[in-house]
Amino acid sequence: MMPAEVRACLETHGWPVDVLSEATMQTRFRSHSRVLRLLIHFEESYLVFAIVPFARLAKGDKGNERLVIRLLELNREMNMAKFSVDPDGDVVLSVEYPLANLDPSEVRDAVDVLTFYAENHGPEIEALATASRV
């Protein structure tokens, strides 16, 4: 799928899309008490859907242990999606699909999976992230 096809698929299902570059677009959705930013990025052979930031680690090495352990536990439990931490300390929730043979149902699945896990785990991860900063 090309970027225009992914955008059309998202817009057809009610997801307004902002194009940020040739390889990146974004949309947003409301989850609990906040609006989350969902980036869609084309890499060489993968399409990455990522909520950035899902949460933020505390600065430095202290206070993040409970949050990081929980992210690892959730990675083991979740299907298709994963948590990671970027170099800025942002917790990222993402799904990656190979571009080869990507079809519209997989675009819908990616968005559905991310919104599902954001709804189910957002408050807990936010609470752990907040507690780590205290």
XYZ file of N, CA, C and O in Angstrom:
536
model
N 0.839 -1.188 0.000
C 0.000 0.000 0.000
C 0.880 1.245 0.000
O 1.910 1.280 0.655
N 0.420 2.225 -0.669
C 1.093 3.511 -0.725
C 0.496 4.435 0.343
O -0.617 4.200 0.820
N 1.205 5.504 0.716
C 0.684 6.413 1.732
C -0.725 6.935 1.427
O -1.566 7.005 2.332
N -1.014 7.269 0.196
C -2.349 7.774 -0.144
C -3.429 6.731 0.107
O -4.545 7.065 0.528
N -3.096 5.463 -0.115
C -4.064 4.387 0.126
C -4.315 4.196 1.624
O -5.451 3.969 2.044
N -3.265 4.289 2.420
C -3.418 4.166 3.872
C -4.244 5.337 4.394
O -5.163 5.161 5.199
N -3.948 6.523 3.905
C -4.710 7.703 4.321
C -6.180 7.543 3.962
O -7.060 7.795 4.791
N -6.470 7.106 2.753
C -7.858 6.918 2.321
C -8.562 5.885 3.195
O -9.728 6.064 3.571
N -7.861 4.815 3.530
C -8.439 3.773 4.380
C -8.802 4.342 5.753
O -9.894 4.098 6.272
N -7.902 5.099 6.341
C -8.168 5.701 7.647
C -9.321 6.697 7.573
O -10.228 6.685 8.417
N -9.299 7.564 6.583
C -10.346 8.577 6.452
C -11.710 7.951 6.181
O -12.726 8.435 6.682
N -11.740 6.860 5.428
C -12.990 6.154 5.166
C -13.616 5.657 6.465
O -14.843 5.591 6.590
N -12.785 5.341 7.438
C -13.279 4.842 8.719
C -13.352 5.936 9.789
O -13.404 5.642 10.982
N -13.347 7.189 9.360
C -13.575 8.297 10.279
C -12.358 8.815 11.013
O -12.493 9.565 11.980
N -11.163 8.462 10.571
C -9.944 8.939 11.208
C -9.378 10.102 10.396
O -8.825 9.887 9.329
N -9.516 11.339 10.875
C -8.917 12.453 10.146
C -7.393 12.339 10.165
O -6.804 11.984 11.183
N -6.765 12.600 9.041
C -5.326 12.393 8.903
C -4.641 13.699 8.520
O -5.094 14.405 7.625
N -3.545 13.993 9.204
C -2.664 15.100 8.840
C -1.393 14.500 8.259
O -0.777 13.634 8.883
N -0.999 14.948 7.081
C 0.234 14.476 6.466
C 1.376 15.353 6.980
O 1.345 16.573 6.838
N 2.379 14.719 7.586
C 3.530 15.441 8.133
C 4.716 15.453 7.182
O 5.514 16.378 7.199
N 4.848 14.389 6.387
C 5.921 14.277 5.398
C 5.511 13.190 4.414
O 4.456 12.587 4.559
N 6.363 12.913 3.457
C 6.066 11.841 2.501
C 5.922 10.495 3.191
O 5.183 9.630 2.725
N 6.625 10.302 4.296
C 6.645 9.006 4.970
C 5.851 8.965 6.267
O 5.713 7.904 6.868
N 5.327 10.098 6.718
C 4.685 10.141 8.035
C 3.382 10.931 7.998
O 3.311 12.005 7.417
N 2.381 10.371 8.663
C 1.115 11.065 8.862
C 0.685 10.835 10.309
O 1.271 10.015 11.012
N -0.316 11.586 10.735
C -0.794 11.420 12.101
C -2.299 11.576 12.165
O -2.908 12.185 11.302
N -2.849 10.991 13.200
C -4.240 11.192 13.550
C -4.292 11.245 15.071
O -3.265 11.081 15.735
N -5.448 11.494 15.615
C -5.598 11.577 17.074
C -6.886 10.875 17.473
O -7.809 10.760 16.677
N -6.922 10.455 18.746
C -8.162 9.922 19.293
C -8.200 10.164 20.787
O -7.171 10.341 21.432
N -9.412 10.211 21.327
C -9.602 10.438 22.760
C -9.607 9.099 23.470
O -10.305 8.183 23.077
N -8.809 9.021 24.528
C -8.744 7.841 25.375
C -8.811 8.301 26.816
O -7.934 9.044 27.259
N -9.822 7.887 27.508
C -10.038 8.296 28.893
C -10.026 9.818 28.998
O -10.832 10.487 28.391
N -9.042 10.360 29.702
C -9.049 11.795 29.977
C -8.127 12.603 29.075
O -7.878 13.772 29.330
N -7.615 11.995 28.010
C -6.680 12.742 27.176
C -6.777 12.327 25.709
O -7.338 11.295 25.373
N -6.201 13.176 24.886
C -6.148 12.901 23.452
C -4.769 12.324 23.145
O -3.752 12.879 23.556
N -4.753 11.190 22.443
C -3.501 10.534 22.086
C -3.188 10.756 20.616
O -4.086 10.734 19.772
N -1.935 10.944 20.331
C -1.444 11.153 18.966
C -0.969 9.814 18.405
O -0.132 9.147 19.000
N -1.511 9.452 17.260
C -1.141 8.214 16.585
C -0.386 8.559 15.315
O -0.931 9.176 14.406
N 0.899 8.187 15.275
C 1.729 8.410 14.095
C 1.691 7.174 13.211
O 1.708 6.042 13.711
N 1.664 7.382 11.914
C 1.738 6.318 10.927
C 2.961 6.632 10.078
O 3.018 7.670 9.424
N 3.951 5.728 10.139
C 5.233 6.012 9.483
C 5.634 4.863 8.567
O 5.649 3.698 8.974
N 5.967 5.203 7.328
C 6.438 4.230 6.353
C 7.947 4.107 6.464
O 8.669 5.084 6.306
N 8.398 2.894 6.766
C 9.824 2.596 6.744
C 10.103 1.805 5.479
O 9.202 1.585 4.674
N 11.325 1.354 5.316
C 11.700 0.672 4.073
C 10.785 -0.506 3.753
O 10.293 -0.640 2.645
N 10.538 -1.369 4.728
C 9.698 -2.538 4.452
C 8.568 -2.729 5.456
O 7.866 -3.734 5.415
N 8.371 -1.757 6.356
C 7.319 -1.850 7.359
C 6.500 -0.574 7.424
O 7.000 0.515 7.153
N 5.252 -0.735 7.844
C 4.404 0.393 8.185
C 4.241 0.350 9.697
O 3.812 -0.672 10.253
N 4.627 1.428 10.365
C 4.605 1.491 11.821
C 3.484 2.431 12.253
O 3.400 3.570 11.790
N 2.634 1.940 13.156
C 1.592 2.738 13.802
C 2.049 2.896 15.246
O 2.307 1.891 15.917
N 2.163 4.119 15.747
C 2.715 4.313 17.091
C 2.038 5.462 17.815
O 1.874 6.552 17.256
N 1.661 5.206 19.059
C 1.168 6.259 19.940
C 2.393 6.797 20.673
O 3.033 6.084 21.447
N 2.714 8.062 20.388
C 3.906 8.696 20.942
C 3.542 10.093 21.425
O 3.031 10.874 20.634
N 3.767 10.462 22.668
C 4.140 9.594 23.769
C 2.891 8.969 24.398
O 1.853 9.616 24.520
N 2.990 7.728 24.777
C 1.919 7.068 25.536
C 2.036 7.477 27.000
O 1.058 7.670 27.684
N 3.259 7.589 27.469
C 3.602 8.069 28.811
C 5.055 8.508 28.741
O 5.682 8.409 27.685
N 5.592 8.998 29.857
C 6.997 9.405 29.894
C 7.678 8.807 31.117
O 7.096 8.778 32.192
N 8.905 8.344 30.908
C 9.705 7.878 32.036
C 10.161 9.085 32.849
O 10.296 10.196 32.320
N 10.414 8.837 34.121
C 10.994 9.887 34.955
C 12.424 10.130 34.486
O 13.094 9.232 33.970
N 12.912 11.344 34.652
C 14.301 11.660 34.286
C 15.258 10.904 35.196
O 14.993 10.711 36.367
N 16.362 10.485 34.650
C 17.355 9.744 35.430
C 16.989 8.280 35.531
O 16.058 7.797 34.905
N 17.728 7.562 36.355
C 17.543 6.115 36.469
C 16.604 5.708 37.594
O 16.257 4.548 37.708
N 16.205 6.622 38.433
C 15.424 6.250 39.604
C 13.931 6.384 39.350
O 13.479 7.259 38.634
N 13.166 5.487 39.954
C 11.716 5.605 39.947
C 10.992 4.917 38.818
O 9.774 4.846 38.832
N 11.703 4.408 37.826
C 11.038 3.828 36.656
C 10.884 2.311 36.713
O 10.256 1.734 35.835
N 11.434 1.686 37.733
C 11.476 0.219 37.757
C 10.083 -0.406 37.670
O 9.859 -1.317 36.859
N 9.135 0.051 38.481
C 7.784 -0.542 38.453
C 7.133 -0.362 37.087
O 6.492 -1.277 36.573
N 7.302 0.811 36.494
C 6.720 1.078 35.175
C 7.346 0.175 34.117
O 6.632 -0.454 33.324
N 8.660 0.073 34.107
C 9.346 -0.733 33.097
C 8.990 -2.216 33.251
O 8.744 -2.906 32.258
N 8.929 -2.698 34.473
C 8.530 -4.093 34.693
C 7.120 -4.324 34.169
O 6.849 -5.334 33.501
N 6.217 -3.400 34.426
C 4.836 -3.568 33.944
C 4.781 -3.533 32.421
O 4.028 -4.304 31.808
N 5.558 -2.673 31.784
C 5.590 -2.635 30.319
C 6.058 -3.977 29.762
O 5.491 -4.479 28.778
N 7.066 -4.571 30.381
C 7.553 -5.878 29.938
C 6.497 -6.960 30.136
O 6.308 -7.827 29.278
N 5.793 -6.915 31.259
C 4.713 -7.883 31.490
C 3.630 -7.744 30.432
O 3.136 -8.744 29.888
N 3.256 -6.508 30.131
C 2.215 -6.282 29.121
C 2.681 -6.733 27.740
O 1.889 -7.287 26.971
N 3.946 -6.530 27.424
C 4.466 -7.005 26.138
C 4.288 -8.512 25.995
O 4.006 -9.010 24.911
N 4.464 -9.224 27.069
C 4.293 -10.674 27.040
C 2.822 -11.051 26.843
O 2.499 -12.027 26.182
N 1.905 -10.250 27.388
C 0.473 -10.556 27.345
C -0.213 -10.079 26.067
O -1.187 -10.694 25.632
N 0.248 -8.992 25.487
C -0.453 -8.376 24.361
C -0.178 -9.121 23.049
O 0.906 -9.666 22.861
N -1.157 -9.076 22.173
C -1.001 -9.615 20.825
C -0.827 -8.455 19.854
O -1.546 -7.462 19.938
N 0.101 -8.591 18.940
C 0.343 -7.647 17.845
C 1.047 -6.365 18.267
O 1.852 -5.851 17.527
N 0.754 -5.821 19.415
C 1.311 -4.529 19.826
C 2.461 -4.730 20.810
O 2.617 -5.798 21.401
N 3.246 -3.666 20.972
C 4.345 -3.716 21.940
C 4.588 -2.328 22.511
O 4.313 -1.309 21.871
N 5.102 -2.324 23.734
C 5.579 -1.092 24.349
C 7.080 -1.018 24.146
O 7.778 -2.034 24.135
N 7.574 0.200 23.988
C 9.009 0.449 23.930
C 9.253 1.828 24.527
O 8.309 2.545 24.865
N 10.516 2.164 24.672
C 10.891 3.482 25.182
C 11.877 4.077 24.200
O 12.861 3.440 23.826
N 11.609 5.308 23.761
C 12.517 5.943 22.808
C 13.645 6.676 23.543
O 13.634 6.758 24.776
N 14.626 7.206 22.826
C 15.769 7.868 23.477
C 15.399 9.086 24.325
O 16.163 9.481 25.210
N 14.209 9.672 24.085
C 13.771 10.827 24.869
C 13.059 10.425 26.153
O 12.609 11.292 26.908
N 12.894 9.120 26.385
C 12.177 8.650 27.566
C 10.682 8.551 27.369
O 9.940 8.374 28.337
N 10.227 8.663 26.129
C 8.803 8.503 25.838
C 8.461 7.025 25.751
O 9.147 6.265 25.067
N 7.396 6.627 26.431
C 6.866 5.278 26.281
C 6.036 5.277 25.011
O 5.197 6.154 24.799
N 6.283 4.298 24.145
C 5.630 4.203 22.844
C 4.830 2.904 22.806
O 5.330 1.856 23.207
N 3.596 2.977 22.324
C 2.786 1.793 22.057
C 2.672 1.685 20.549
O 2.214 2.622 19.892
N 3.122 0.553 19.979
C 3.176 0.477 18.525
C 2.791 -0.896 17.986
O 2.785 -1.891 18.703
N 2.492 -0.876 16.686
C 2.214 -2.059 15.891
C 2.967 -1.872 14.582
O 2.982 -0.765 14.027
N 3.585 -2.937 14.097
C 4.305 -2.875 12.814
C 3.763 -3.944 11.880
O 3.521 -5.074 12.309
N 3.572 -3.561 10.628
C 3.124 -4.499 9.601
C 4.094 -4.466 8.428
O 4.511 -3.385 8.007
N 4.415 -5.627 7.864
C 5.224 -5.626 6.638
C 4.436 -4.948 5.517
O 3.226 -5.155 5.379
N 5.103 -4.128 4.741
C 4.444 -3.435 3.630
C 4.043 -4.388 2.496
O 3.047 -4.153 1.820
N 4.784 -5.456 2.350
C 4.460 -6.408 1.286
C 3.082 -7.007 1.548
O 2.816 -7.531 2.624
N 2.202 -6.864 0.592
C 0.854 -7.424 0.659
C -0.032 -6.823 1.751
O -1.020 -7.439 2.155
N 0.306 -5.647 2.246
C -0.523 -4.972 3.237
C -1.873 -4.651 2.619
O -1.952 -4.177 1.484
N -2.957 -4.898 3.366
C -4.276 -4.586 2.830
C -5.059 -3.726 3.825
O -4.662 -3.581 4.981
N -6.170 -3.131 3.403
C -6.937 -2.228 4.267
C -7.380 -2.853 5.583
O -7.451 -2.162 6.602
N -7.659 -4.155 5.605
C -8.087 -4.775 6.863
C -6.976 -4.713 7.912
O -7.249 -4.586 9.109
N -5.724 -4.787 7.478
C -4.608 -4.712 8.420
C -4.428 -3.292 8.957
O -4.029 -3.106 10.107
N -4.724 -2.293 8.145
C -4.686 -0.904 8.619
C -5.743 -0.722 9.705
O -5.468 -0.171 10.776
N -6.945 -1.214 9.459
C -8.013 -1.134 10.467
C -7.626 -1.914 11.723
O -7.850 -1.444 12.845
N -7.058 -3.109 11.545
C -6.636 -3.913 12.694
C -5.607 -3.173 13.544
O -5.674 -3.208 14.776
N -4.653 -2.528 12.912
C -3.609 -1.807 13.646
C -4.212 -0.714 14.517
O -3.881 -0.591 15.701
N -5.103 0.063 13.939
C -5.737 1.155 14.688
C -6.619 0.585 15.795
O -6.611 1.087 16.924
N -7.352 -0.470 15.495
C -8.211 -1.096 16.508
C -7.398 -1.640 17.678
O -7.770 -1.466 18.842
N -6.281 -2.315 17.384
C -5.441 -2.881 18.435
C -4.873 -1.778 19.322
O -4.899 -1.881 20.550
N -4.375 -0.723 18.715
C -3.785 0.360 19.511
C -4.826 1.064 20.367
O -4.565 1.384 21.529
N -6.006 1.319 19.814
C -7.043 1.972 20.620
C -7.504 1.050 21.747
O -7.741 1.507 22.865
N -7.597 -0.252 21.476
C -7.992 -1.217 22.508
C -7.005 -1.204 23.669
O -7.388 -1.087 24.836
N -5.718 -1.338 23.365
C -4.719 -1.375 24.432
C -4.571 -0.017 25.118
O -4.310 0.039 26.319
N -4.744 1.052 24.394
C -4.698 2.379 25.022
C -5.831 2.529 26.033
O -5.620 3.038 27.139
N -7.013 2.088 25.672
C -8.158 2.152 26.575
C -7.948 1.252 27.791
O -8.256 1.641 28.917
N -7.441 0.048 27.565
C -7.327 -0.926 28.643
C -6.142 -0.694 29.570
O -6.216 -1.055 30.745
N -5.065 -0.133 29.065
C -3.860 -0.005 29.880
C -3.430 1.440 30.138
O -2.522 1.668 30.942
N -4.062 2.386 29.468
C -3.677 3.788 29.619
C -3.684 4.294 31.045
O -2.678 4.844 31.519
N -4.793 4.142 31.781
C -4.817 4.679 33.152
C -3.747 4.065 34.064
O -3.114 4.779 34.834
N -3.533 2.769 33.940
C -2.522 2.114 34.766
C -1.112 2.619 34.431
O -0.328 2.934 35.330
N -0.795 2.709 33.150
C 0.545 3.168 32.738
C 0.742 4.629 33.128
O 1.807 5.013 33.609
N -0.286 5.455 32.935
C -0.192 6.866 33.359
C 0.064 6.965 34.853
O 0.887 7.772 35.294
N -0.655 6.172 35.651
C -0.489 6.211 37.109
C 0.926 5.786 37.497
O 1.542 6.407 38.368
N 1.436 4.734 36.886
C 2.804 4.294 37.185
C 3.835 5.339 36.766
O 4.816 5.573 37.476
N 3.619 5.962 35.620
C 4.543 7.006 35.152
C 4.515 8.201 36.098
O 5.562 8.769 36.427
N 3.334 8.579 36.542
C 3.205 9.706 37.480
C 3.881 9.376 38.798
O 4.613 10.200 39.352
N 3.669 8.159 39.312
C 4.276 7.748 40.571
C 5.795 7.708 40.484
O 6.488 7.983 41.463
N 6.318 7.396 39.295
C 7.774 7.320 39.139
C 8.437 8.687 39.201
O 9.628 8.798 39.454
N 7.660 9.739 38.970
C 8.208 11.087 38.987
C 8.168 11.722 40.375
O 8.663 12.809 40.573
N 7.547 11.053 41.325
C 7.393 11.608 42.679
C 8.635 11.380 43.491
O 9.346 10.468 43.387
